[in-house]
mmCIF file of C-alpha atoms in Angstrom:
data_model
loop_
_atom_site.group_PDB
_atom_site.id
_atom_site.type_symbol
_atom_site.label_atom_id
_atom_site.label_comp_id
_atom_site.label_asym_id
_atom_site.label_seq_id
_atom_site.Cartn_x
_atom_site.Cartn_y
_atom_site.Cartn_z
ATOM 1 C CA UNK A 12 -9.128 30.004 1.188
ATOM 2 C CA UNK A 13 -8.396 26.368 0.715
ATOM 3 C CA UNK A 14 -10.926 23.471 2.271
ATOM 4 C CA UNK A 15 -10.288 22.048 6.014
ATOM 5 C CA UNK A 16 -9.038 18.761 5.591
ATOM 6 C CA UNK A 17 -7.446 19.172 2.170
ATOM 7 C CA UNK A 18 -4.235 17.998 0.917
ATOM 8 C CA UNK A 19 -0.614 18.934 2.382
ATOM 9 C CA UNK A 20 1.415 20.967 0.242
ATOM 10 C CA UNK A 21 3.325 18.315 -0.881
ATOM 11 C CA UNK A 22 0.661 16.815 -2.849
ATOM 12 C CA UNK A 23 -1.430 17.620 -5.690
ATOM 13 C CA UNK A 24 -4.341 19.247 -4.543
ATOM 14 C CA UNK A 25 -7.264 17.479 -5.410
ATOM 15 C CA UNK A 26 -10.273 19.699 -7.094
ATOM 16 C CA UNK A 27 -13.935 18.152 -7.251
ATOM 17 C CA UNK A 28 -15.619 18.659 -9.967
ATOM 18 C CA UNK A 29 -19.563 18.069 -9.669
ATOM 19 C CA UNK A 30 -23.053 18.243 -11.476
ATOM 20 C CA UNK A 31 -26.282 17.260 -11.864
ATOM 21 C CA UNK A 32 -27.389 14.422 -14.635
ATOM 22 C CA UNK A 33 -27.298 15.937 -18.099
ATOM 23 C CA UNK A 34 -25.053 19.186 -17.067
ATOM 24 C CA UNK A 35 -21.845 18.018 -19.027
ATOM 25 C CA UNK A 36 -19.435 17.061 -16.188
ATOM 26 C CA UNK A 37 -17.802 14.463 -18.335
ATOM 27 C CA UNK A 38 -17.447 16.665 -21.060
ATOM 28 C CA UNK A 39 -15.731 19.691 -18.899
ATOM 29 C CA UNK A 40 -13.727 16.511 -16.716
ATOM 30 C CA UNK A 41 -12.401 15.877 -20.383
ATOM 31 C CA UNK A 42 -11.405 19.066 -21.768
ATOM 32 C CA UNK A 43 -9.439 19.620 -18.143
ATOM 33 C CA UNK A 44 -7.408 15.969 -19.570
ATOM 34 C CA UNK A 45 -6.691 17.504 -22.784
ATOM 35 C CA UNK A 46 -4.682 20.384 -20.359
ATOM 36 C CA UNK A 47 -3.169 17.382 -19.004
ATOM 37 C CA UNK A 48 -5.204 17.845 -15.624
ATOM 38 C CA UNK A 49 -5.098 13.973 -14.104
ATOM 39 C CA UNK A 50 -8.745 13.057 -13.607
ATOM 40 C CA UNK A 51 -10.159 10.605 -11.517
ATOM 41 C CA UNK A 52 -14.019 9.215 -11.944
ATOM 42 C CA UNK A 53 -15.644 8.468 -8.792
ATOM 43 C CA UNK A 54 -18.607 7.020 -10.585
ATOM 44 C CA UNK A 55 -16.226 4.180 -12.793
ATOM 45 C CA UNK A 56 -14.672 3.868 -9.498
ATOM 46 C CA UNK A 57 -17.805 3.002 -7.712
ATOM 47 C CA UNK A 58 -18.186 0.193 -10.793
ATOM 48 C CA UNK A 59 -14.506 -1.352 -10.011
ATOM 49 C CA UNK A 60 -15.022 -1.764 -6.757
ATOM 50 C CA UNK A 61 -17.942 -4.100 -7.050
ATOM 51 C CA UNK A 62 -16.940 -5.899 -9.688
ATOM 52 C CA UNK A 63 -17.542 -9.534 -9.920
ATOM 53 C CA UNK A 64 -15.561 -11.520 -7.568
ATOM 54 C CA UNK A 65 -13.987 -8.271 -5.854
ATOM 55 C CA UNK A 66 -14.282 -7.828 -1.982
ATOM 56 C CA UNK A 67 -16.643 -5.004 -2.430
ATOM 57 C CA UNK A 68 -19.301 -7.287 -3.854
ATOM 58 C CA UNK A 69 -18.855 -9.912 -1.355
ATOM 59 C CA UNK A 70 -20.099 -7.022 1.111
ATOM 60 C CA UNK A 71 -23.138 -6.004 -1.068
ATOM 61 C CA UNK A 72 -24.520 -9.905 -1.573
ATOM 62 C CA UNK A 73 -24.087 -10.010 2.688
ATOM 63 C CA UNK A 74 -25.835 -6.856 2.863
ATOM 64 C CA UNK A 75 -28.638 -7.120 0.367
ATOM 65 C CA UNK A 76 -28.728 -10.805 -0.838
ATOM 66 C CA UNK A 77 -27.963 -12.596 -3.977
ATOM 67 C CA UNK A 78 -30.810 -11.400 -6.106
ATOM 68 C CA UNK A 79 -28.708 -8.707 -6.447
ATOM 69 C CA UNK A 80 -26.655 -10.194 -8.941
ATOM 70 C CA UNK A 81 -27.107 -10.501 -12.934
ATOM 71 C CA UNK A 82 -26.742 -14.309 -14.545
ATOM 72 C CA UNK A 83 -23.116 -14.081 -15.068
ATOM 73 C CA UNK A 84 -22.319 -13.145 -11.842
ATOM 74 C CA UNK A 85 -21.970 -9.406 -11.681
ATOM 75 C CA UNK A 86 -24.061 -6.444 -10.144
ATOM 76 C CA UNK A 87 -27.515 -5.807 -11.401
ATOM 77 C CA UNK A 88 -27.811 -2.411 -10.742
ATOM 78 C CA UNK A 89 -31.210 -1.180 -11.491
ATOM 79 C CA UNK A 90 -32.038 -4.263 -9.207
ATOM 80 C CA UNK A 91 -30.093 -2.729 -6.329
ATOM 81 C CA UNK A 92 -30.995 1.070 -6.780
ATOM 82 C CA UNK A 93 -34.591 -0.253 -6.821
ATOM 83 C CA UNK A 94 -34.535 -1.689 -3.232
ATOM 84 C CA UNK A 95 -32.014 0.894 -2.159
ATOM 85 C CA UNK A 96 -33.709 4.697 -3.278
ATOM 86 C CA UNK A 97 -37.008 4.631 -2.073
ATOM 87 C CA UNK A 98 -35.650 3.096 1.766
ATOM 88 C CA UNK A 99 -33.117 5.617 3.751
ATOM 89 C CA UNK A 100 -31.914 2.730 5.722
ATOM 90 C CA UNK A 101 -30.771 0.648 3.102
ATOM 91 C CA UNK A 102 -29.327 4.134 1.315
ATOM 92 C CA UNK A 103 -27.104 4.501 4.427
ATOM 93 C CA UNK A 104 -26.473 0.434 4.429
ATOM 94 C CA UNK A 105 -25.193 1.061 0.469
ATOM 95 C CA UNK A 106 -23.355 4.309 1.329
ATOM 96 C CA UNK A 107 -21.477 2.624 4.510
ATOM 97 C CA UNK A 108 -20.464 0.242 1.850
ATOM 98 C CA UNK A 109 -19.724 1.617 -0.972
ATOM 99 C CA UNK A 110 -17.770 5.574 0.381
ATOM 100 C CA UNK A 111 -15.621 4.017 2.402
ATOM 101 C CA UNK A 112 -14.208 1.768 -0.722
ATOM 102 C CA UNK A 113 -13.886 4.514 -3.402
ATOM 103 C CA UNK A 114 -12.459 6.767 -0.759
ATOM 104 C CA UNK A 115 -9.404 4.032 -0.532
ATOM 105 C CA UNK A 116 -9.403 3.822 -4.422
ATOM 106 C CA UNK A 117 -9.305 7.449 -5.015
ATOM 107 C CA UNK A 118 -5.873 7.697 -2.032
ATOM 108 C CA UNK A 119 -4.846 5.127 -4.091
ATOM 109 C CA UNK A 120 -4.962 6.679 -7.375
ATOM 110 C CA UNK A 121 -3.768 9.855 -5.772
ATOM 111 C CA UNK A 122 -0.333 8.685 -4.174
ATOM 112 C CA UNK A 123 0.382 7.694 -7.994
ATOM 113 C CA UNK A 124 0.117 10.793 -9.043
ATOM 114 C CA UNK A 125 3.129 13.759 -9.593
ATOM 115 C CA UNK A 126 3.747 15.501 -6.611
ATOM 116 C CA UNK A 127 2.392 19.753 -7.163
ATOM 117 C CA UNK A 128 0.019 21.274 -9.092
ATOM 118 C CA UNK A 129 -3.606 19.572 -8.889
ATOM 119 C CA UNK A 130 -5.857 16.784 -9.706
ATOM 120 C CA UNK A 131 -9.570 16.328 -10.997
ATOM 121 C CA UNK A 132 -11.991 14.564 -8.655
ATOM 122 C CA UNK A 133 -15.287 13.862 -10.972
ATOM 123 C CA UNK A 134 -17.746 12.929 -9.060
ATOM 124 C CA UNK A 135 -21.993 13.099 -9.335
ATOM 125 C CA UNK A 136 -22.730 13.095 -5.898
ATOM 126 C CA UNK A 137 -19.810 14.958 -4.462
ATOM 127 C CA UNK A 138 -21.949 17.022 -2.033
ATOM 128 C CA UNK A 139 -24.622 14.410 -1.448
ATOM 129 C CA UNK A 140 -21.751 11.670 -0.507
ATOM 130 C CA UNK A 141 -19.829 14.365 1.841
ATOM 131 C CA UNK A 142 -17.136 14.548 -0.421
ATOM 132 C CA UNK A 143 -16.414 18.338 -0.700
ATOM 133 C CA UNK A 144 -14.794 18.165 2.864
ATOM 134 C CA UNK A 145 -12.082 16.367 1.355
ATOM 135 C CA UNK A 146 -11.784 18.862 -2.054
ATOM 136 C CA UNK A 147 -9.321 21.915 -1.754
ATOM 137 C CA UNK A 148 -11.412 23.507 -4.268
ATOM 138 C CA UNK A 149 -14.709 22.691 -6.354
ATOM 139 C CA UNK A 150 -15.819 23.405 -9.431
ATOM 140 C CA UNK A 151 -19.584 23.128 -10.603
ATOM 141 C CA UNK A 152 -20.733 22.647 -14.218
ATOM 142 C CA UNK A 153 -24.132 24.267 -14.477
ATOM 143 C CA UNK A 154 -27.247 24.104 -16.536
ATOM 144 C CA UNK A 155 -30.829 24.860 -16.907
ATOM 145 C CA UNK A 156 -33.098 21.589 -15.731
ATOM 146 C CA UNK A 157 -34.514 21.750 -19.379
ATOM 147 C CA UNK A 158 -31.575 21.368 -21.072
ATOM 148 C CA UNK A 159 -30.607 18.399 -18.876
ATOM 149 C CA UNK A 160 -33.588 16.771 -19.307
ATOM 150 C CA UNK A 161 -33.173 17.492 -22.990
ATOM 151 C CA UNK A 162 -29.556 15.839 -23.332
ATOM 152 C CA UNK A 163 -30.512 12.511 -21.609
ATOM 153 C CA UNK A 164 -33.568 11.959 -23.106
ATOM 154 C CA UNK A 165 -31.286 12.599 -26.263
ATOM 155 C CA UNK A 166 -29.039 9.911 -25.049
ATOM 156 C CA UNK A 167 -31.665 7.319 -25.044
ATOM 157 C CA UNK A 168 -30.090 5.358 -21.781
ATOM 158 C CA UNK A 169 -32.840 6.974 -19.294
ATOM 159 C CA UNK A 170 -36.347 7.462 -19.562
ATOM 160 C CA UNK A 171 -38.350 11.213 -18.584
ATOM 161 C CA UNK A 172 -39.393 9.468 -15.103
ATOM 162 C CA UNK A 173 -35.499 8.302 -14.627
ATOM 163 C CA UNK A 174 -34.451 11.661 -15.235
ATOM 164 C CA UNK A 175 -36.745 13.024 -12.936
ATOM 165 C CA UNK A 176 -35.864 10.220 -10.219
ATOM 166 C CA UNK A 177 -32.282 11.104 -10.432
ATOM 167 C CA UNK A 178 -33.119 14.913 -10.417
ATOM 168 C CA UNK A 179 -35.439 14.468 -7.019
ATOM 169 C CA UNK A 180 -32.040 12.652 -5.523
ATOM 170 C CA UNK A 181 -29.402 14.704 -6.324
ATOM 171 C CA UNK A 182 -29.246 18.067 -4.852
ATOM 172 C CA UNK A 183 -30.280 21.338 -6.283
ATOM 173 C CA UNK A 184 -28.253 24.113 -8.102
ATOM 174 C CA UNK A 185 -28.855 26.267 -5.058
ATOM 175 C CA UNK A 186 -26.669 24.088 -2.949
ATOM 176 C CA UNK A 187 -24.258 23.481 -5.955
ATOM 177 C CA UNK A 188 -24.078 26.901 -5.984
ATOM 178 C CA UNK A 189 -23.581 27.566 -2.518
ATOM 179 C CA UNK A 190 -20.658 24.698 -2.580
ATOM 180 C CA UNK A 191 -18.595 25.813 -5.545
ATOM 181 C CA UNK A 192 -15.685 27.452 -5.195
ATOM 182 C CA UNK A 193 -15.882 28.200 -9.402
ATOM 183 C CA UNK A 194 -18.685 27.618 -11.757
ATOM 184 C CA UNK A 195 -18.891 26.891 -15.202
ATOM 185 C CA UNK A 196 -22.163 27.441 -17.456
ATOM 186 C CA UNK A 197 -22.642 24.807 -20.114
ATOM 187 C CA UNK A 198 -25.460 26.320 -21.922
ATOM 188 C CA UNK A 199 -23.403 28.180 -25.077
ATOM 189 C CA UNK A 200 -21.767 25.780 -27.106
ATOM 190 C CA UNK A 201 -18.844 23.634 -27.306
ATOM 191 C CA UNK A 202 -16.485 26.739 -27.881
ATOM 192 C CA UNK A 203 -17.767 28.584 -25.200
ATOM 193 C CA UNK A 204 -17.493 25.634 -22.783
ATOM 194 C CA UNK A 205 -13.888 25.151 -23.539
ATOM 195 C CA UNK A 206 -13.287 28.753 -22.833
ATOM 196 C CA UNK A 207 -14.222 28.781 -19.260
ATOM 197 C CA UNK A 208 -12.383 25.339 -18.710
ATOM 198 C CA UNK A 209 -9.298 27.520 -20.101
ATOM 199 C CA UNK A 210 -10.308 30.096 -17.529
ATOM 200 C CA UNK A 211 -11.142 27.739 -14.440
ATOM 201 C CA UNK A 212 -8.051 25.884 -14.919
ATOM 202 C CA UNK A 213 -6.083 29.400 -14.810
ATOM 203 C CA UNK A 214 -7.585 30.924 -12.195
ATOM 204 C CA UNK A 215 -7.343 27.164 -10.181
ATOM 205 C CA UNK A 216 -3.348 27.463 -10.543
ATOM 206 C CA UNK A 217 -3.499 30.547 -8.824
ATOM 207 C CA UNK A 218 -5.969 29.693 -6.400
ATOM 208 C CA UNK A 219 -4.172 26.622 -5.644
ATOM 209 C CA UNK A 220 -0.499 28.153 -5.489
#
């Protein structure tokens, strides 16, 4: 059964794909590309529409002040997620911000798109942000905490306490699980992985149809 408040026949349906830091979203978002699947990034959205000089910004440096910016003028993140994450009120400040602005960007994106068929909606905090009511099907990528942990570590941009920050805001696999529509394990192996994006993306046309 399709999602309330999905897409009209006459447009791709949009699929959200979700999962928590270190599960290999990116990596299953690009193996759906390679079936040319269009795919959207929420997250490099988010970026764009706070980049320096944009409208977006402007609304941020009202909101939170100016030591939220870097030297040359653009957003210092780990500045702003340090006031924002450990303060629900300025969460809910950010998020009145920042949804409403990527939620334009991503209509945007999708009225360029070919009319059938569906499109890719990557996105970390899909559920957290609300997001699935706007989905007409999700997909979860799945895997153990341990072997999250172990990939971002491996990736050397976060530290074991940022992992476990990010873990502690994101929501668990439970609710991921209760969300999806279709899951896919990433615990096997490349090969593996690209054999259930075969499979999702087969069973999604028919789903979908």
């Amino acid at each position: 059964m399709h999602r309330p408040g999905g897409l009209s026949r006459m447009s791709p349906h949009r699929v959200g794909l979700t999962g928590g830091i270190g599960s290999g979203k990116s990596t299953v978002a690009a193996m759906f590309a390679e079936l040319n699947v269009a795919v959207l990034d929420l997250d490099q959205v988010g970026h764009a529409v706070v980049a320096p000089n944009s409208a977006g910004l402007a609304r941020l440096l009202e909101t939170f002040g100016g030591d939220i910016l870097t030297r040359d003028g653009a957003l210092n993140r780990k500045k702003l997620a340090q006031r924002c994450f450990s303060d629900a009120e300025q969460v809910a400040k950010l998020n009145a911000i920042m949804h409403p602005l990527i939620w334009q960007a991503e209509e945007e994106w999708l009225q360029q798109q070919q009319q059938g068929g569906y499109v890719l909606i990557e996105a970390s905090v899909l559920l957290e942000s609300g997001g699935v009511s706007r989905m007409d099907a999700v997909v979860v990528v799945l895997a153990d905490e341990d072997t999250r942990r172990r990939r971002v570590l491996a990736r050397g941009d976060r530290s074991g306490a940022e992992f476990g920050t990010v873990v502690a805001r994101q929501c668990s696999d439970a609710e991921r699980r209760k969300a999806a529509d279709f899951i896919i394990s990433n615990t096997s192996g490349m090969a593996e992985l690209h054999q259930q994006v075969l499979k999702t993306d087969a069973m999604l046309r028919q789903y979908l149809s």
